[in-house]
Backbone as JSON Lines, residues from 0, in Angstrom:
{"i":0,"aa":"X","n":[107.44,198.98,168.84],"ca":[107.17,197.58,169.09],"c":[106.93,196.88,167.75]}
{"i":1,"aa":"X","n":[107.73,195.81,167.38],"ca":[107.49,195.12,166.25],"c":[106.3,194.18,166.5]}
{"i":2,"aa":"X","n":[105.67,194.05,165.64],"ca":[104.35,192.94,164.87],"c":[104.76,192.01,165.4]}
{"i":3,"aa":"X","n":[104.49,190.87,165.96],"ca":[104.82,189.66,165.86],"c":[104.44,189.2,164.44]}
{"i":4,"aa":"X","n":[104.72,187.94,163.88],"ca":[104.55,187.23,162.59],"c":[103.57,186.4,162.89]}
{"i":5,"aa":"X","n":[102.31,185.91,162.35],"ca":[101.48,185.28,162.57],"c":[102.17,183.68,162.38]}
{"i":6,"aa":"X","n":[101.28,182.82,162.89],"ca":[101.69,181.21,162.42],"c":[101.63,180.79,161.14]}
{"i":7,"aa":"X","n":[101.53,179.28,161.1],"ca":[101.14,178.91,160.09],"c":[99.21,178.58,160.23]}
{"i":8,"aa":"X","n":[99.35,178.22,162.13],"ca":[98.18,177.58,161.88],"c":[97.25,178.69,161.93]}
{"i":9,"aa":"X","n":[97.61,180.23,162.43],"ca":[96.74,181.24,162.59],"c":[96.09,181.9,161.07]}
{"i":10,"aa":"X","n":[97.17,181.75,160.2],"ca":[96.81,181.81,158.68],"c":[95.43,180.73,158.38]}
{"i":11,"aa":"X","n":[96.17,179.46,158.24],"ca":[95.25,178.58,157.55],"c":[93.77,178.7,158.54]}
{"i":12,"aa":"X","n":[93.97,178.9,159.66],"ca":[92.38,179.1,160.12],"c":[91.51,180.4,159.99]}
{"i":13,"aa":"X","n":[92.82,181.54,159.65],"ca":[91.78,182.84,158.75],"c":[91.13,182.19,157.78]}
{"i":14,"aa":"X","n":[92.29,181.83,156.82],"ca":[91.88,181.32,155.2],"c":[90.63,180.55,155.48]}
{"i":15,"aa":"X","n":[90.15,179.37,156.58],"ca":[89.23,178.49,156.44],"c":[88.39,179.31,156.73]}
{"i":16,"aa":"X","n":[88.24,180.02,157.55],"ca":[86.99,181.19,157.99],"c":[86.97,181.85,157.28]}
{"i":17,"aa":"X","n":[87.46,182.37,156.38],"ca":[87.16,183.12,154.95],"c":[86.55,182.72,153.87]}
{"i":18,"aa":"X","n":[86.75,181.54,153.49],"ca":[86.02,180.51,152.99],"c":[84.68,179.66,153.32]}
{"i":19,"aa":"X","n":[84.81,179.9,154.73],"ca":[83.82,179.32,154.7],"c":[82.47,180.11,155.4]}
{"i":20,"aa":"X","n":[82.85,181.43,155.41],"ca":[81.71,182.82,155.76],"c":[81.43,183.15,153.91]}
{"i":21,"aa":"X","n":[82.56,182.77,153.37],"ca":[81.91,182.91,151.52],"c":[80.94,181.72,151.64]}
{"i":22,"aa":"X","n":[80.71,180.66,151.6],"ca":[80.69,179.99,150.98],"c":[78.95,180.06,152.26]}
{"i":23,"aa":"X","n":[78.94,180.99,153.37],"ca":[77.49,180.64,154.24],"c":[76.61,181.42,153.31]}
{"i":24,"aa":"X","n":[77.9,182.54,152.88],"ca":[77.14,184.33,152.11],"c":[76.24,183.73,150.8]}
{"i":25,"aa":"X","n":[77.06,182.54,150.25],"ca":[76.31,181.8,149.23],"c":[74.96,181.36,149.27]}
{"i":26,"aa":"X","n":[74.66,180.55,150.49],"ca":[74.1,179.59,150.37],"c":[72.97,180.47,151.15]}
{"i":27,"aa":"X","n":[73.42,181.43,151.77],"ca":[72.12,182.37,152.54],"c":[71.79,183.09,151.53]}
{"i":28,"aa":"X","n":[72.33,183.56,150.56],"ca":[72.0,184.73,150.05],"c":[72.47,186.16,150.22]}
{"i":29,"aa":"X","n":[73.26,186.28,151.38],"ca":[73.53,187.73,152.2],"c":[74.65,187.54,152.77]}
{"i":30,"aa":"X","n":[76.06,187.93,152.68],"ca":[77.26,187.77,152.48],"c":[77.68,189.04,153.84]}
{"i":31,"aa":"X","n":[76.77,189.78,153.89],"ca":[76.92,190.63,155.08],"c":[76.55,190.09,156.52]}
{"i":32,"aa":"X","n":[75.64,188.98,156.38],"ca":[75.37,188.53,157.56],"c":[76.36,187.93,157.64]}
{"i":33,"aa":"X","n":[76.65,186.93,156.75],"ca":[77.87,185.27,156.7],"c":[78.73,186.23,157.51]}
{"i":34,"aa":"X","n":[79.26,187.45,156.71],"ca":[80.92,187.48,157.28],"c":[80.74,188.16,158.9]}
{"i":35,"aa":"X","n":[79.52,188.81,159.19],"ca":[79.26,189.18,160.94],"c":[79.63,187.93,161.42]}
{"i":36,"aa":"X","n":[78.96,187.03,161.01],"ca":[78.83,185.92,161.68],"c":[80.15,185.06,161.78]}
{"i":37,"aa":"X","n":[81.02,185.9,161.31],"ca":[82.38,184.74,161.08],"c":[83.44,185.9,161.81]}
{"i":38,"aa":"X","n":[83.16,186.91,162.08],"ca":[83.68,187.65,162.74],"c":[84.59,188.54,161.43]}
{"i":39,"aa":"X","n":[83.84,189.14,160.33],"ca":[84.9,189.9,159.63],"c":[83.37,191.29,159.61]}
{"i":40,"aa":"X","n":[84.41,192.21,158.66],"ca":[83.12,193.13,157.94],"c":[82.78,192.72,156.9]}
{"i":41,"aa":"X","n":[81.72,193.36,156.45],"ca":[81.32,193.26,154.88],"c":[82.68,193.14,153.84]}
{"i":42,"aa":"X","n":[82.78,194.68,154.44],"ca":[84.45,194.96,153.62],"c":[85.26,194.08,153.43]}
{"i":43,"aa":"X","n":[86.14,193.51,154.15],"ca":[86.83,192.86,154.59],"c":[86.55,190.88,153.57]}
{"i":44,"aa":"X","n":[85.16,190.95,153.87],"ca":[84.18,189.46,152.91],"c":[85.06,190.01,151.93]}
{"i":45,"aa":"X","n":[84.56,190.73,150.67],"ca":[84.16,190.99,149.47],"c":[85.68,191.5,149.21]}
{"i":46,"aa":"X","n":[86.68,191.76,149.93],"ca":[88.18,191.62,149.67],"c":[89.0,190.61,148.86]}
{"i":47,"aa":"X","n":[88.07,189.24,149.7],"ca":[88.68,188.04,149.06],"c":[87.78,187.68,148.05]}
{"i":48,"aa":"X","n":[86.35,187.93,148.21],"ca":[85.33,187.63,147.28],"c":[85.62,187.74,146.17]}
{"i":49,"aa":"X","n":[86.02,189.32,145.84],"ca":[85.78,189.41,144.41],"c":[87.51,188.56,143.69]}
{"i":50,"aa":"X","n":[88.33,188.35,144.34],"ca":[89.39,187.93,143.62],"c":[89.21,186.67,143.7]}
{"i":51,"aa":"X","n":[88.22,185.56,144.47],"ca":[87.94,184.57,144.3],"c":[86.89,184.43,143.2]}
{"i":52,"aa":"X","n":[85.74,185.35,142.69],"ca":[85.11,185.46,142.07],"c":[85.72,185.63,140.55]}
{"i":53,"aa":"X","n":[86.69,186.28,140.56],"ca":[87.87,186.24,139.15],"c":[88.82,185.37,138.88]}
{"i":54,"aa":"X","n":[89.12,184.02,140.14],"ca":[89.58,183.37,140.18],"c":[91.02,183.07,140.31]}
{"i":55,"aa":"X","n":[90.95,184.21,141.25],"ca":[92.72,185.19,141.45],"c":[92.79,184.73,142.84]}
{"i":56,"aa":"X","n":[93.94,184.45,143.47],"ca":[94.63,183.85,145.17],"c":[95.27,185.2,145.1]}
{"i":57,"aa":"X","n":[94.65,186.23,146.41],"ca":[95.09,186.93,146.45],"c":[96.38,186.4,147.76]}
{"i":58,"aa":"X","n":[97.33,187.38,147.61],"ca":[98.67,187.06,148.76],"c":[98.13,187.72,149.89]}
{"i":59,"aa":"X","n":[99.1,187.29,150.65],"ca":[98.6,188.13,152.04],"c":[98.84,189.65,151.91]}
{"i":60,"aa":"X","n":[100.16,189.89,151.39],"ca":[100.12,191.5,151.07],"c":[99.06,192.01,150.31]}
{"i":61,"aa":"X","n":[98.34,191.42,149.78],"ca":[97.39,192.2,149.02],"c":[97.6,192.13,147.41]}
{"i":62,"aa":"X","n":[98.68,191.68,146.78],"ca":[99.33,191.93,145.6],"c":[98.95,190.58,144.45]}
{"i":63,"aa":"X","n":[98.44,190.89,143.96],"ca":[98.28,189.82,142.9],"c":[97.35,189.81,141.35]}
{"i":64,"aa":"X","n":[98.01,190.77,140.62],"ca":[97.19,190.76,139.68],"c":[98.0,190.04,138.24]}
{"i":65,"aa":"X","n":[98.5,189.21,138.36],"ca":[99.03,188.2,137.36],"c":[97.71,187.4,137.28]}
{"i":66,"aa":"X","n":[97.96,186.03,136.25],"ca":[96.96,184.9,135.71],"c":[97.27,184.14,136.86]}
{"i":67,"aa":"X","n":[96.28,183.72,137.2],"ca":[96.57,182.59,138.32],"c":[97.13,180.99,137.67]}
{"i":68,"aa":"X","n":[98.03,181.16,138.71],"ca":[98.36,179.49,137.95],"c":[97.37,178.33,138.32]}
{"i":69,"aa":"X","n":[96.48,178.6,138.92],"ca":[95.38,177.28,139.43],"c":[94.08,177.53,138.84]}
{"i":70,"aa":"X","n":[93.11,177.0,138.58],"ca":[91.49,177.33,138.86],"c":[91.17,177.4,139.94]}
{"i":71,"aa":"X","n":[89.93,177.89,140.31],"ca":[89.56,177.55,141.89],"c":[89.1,176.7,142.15]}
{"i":72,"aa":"X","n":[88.85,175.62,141.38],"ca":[89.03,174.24,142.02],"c":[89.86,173.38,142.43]}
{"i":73,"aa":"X","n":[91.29,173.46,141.07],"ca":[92.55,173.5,141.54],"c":[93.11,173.74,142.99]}
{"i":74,"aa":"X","n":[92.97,175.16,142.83],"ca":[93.1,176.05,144.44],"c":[92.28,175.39,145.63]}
{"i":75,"aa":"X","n":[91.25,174.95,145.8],"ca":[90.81,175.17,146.9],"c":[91.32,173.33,147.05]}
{"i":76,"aa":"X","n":[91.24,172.34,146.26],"ca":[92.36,170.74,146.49],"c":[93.39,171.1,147.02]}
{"i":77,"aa":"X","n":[94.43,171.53,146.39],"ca":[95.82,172.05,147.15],"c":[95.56,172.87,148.22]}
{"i":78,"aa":"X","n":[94.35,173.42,148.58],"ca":[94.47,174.42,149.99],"c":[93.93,173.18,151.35]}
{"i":79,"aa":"X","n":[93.2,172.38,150.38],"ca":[92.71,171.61,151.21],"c":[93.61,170.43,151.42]}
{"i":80,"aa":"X","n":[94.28,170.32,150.92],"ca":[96.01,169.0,150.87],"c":[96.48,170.07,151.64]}
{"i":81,"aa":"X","n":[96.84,171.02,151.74],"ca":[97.91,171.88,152.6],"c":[97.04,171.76,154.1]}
{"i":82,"aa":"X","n":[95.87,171.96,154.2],"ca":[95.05,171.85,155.94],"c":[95.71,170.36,156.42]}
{"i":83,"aa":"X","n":[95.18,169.31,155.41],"ca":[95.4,167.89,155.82],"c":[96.64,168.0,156.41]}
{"i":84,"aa":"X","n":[97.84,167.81,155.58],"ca":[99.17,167.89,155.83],"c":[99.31,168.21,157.29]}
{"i":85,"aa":"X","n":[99.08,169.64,157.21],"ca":[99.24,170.29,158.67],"c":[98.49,169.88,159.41]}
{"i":86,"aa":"X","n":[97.22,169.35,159.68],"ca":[96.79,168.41,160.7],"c":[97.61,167.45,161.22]}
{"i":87,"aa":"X","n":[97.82,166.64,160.03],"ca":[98.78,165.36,160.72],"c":[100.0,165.66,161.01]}
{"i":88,"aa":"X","n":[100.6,166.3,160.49],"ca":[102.17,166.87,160.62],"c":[102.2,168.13,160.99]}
{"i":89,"aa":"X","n":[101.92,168.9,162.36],"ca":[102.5,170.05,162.17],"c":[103.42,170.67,162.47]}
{"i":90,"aa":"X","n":[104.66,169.42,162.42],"ca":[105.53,170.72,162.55],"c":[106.61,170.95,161.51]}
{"i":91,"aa":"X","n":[105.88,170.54,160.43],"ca":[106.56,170.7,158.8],"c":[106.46,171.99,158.51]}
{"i":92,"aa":"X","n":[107.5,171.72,157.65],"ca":[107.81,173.26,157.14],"c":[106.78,173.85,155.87]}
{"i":93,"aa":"X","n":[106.78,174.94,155.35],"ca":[106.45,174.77,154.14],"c":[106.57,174.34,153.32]}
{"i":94,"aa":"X","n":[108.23,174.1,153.24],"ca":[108.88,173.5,152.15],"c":[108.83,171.54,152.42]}
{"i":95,"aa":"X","n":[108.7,171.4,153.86],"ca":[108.12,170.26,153.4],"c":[106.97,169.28,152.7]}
{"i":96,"aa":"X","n":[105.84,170.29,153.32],"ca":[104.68,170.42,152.9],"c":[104.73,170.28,151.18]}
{"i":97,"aa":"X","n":[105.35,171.4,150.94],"ca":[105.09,171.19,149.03],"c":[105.82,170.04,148.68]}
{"i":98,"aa":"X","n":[107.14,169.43,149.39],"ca":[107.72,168.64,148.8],"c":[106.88,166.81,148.93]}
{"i":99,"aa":"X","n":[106.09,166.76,150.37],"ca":[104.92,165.95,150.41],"c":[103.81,165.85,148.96]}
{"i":100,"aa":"X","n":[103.31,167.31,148.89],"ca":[102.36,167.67,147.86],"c":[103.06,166.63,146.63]}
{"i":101,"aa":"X","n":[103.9,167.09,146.18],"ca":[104.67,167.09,144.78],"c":[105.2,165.37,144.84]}
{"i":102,"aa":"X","n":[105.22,164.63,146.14],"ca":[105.67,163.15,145.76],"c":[103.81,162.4,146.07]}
{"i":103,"aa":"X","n":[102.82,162.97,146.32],"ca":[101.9,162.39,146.3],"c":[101.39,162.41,144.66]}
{"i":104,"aa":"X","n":[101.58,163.94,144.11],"ca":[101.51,163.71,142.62],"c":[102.0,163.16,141.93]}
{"i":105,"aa":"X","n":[103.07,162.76,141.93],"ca":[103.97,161.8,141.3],"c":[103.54,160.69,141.38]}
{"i":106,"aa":"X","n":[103.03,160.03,142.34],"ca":[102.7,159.09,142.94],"c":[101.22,158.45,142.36]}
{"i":107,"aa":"X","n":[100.49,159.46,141.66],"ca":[99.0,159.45,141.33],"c":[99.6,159.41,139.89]}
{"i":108,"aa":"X","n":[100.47,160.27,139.03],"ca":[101.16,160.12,137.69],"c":[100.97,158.58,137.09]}
């Protein structure tokens, strides 16, 4: 039996729950409760943690040990322009999506 392929919107609402069980682990102090509470393991937290903590976007495969082309402030604007987008529009592509991204920058130029 093949995998099905996840969505787009089933991604971006991991990614936001990943982010934002980091960001409870912060503010509590205890990163083991945040991620129970968000429905992951410890393990699983501190996966994305520490490559957010080095300031690395890990891929979904797991693979990413190049320089990141963003900061994580960078990163988390464009992650947060990519939610918007797909709120209002979802049934854009990716490639529309970046091509939106890229005429709003132009646009701010």
């Amino acid at each position: 039996m093949v995998k099905p392929k996840r969505s787009v919107d089933q991604l971006i609402e991991k990614t936001e729950r990943i982010y934002d069980a980091i960001g409870q682990g912060l503010m509590m102090g205890n990163y083991s409760k945040a991620a129970r509470q968000n429905g992951f393991t410890k393990d699983q937290l501190n996966y994305y943690l520490r490559d957010y903590r080095n300031g690395k976007i890990r891929q979904s495969h797991g693979r990413l040990r190049t320089k990141p082309k963003f900061t994580p402030e960078e990163y988390s604007i464009l992650v947060s322009k990519v939610i918007d987008i797909h709120k209002n529009q979802p049934n854009l592509s990716l490639r529309q999506i970046s091509i939106s991204i890229n005429s709003d920058l132009s646009r701010q130029s």
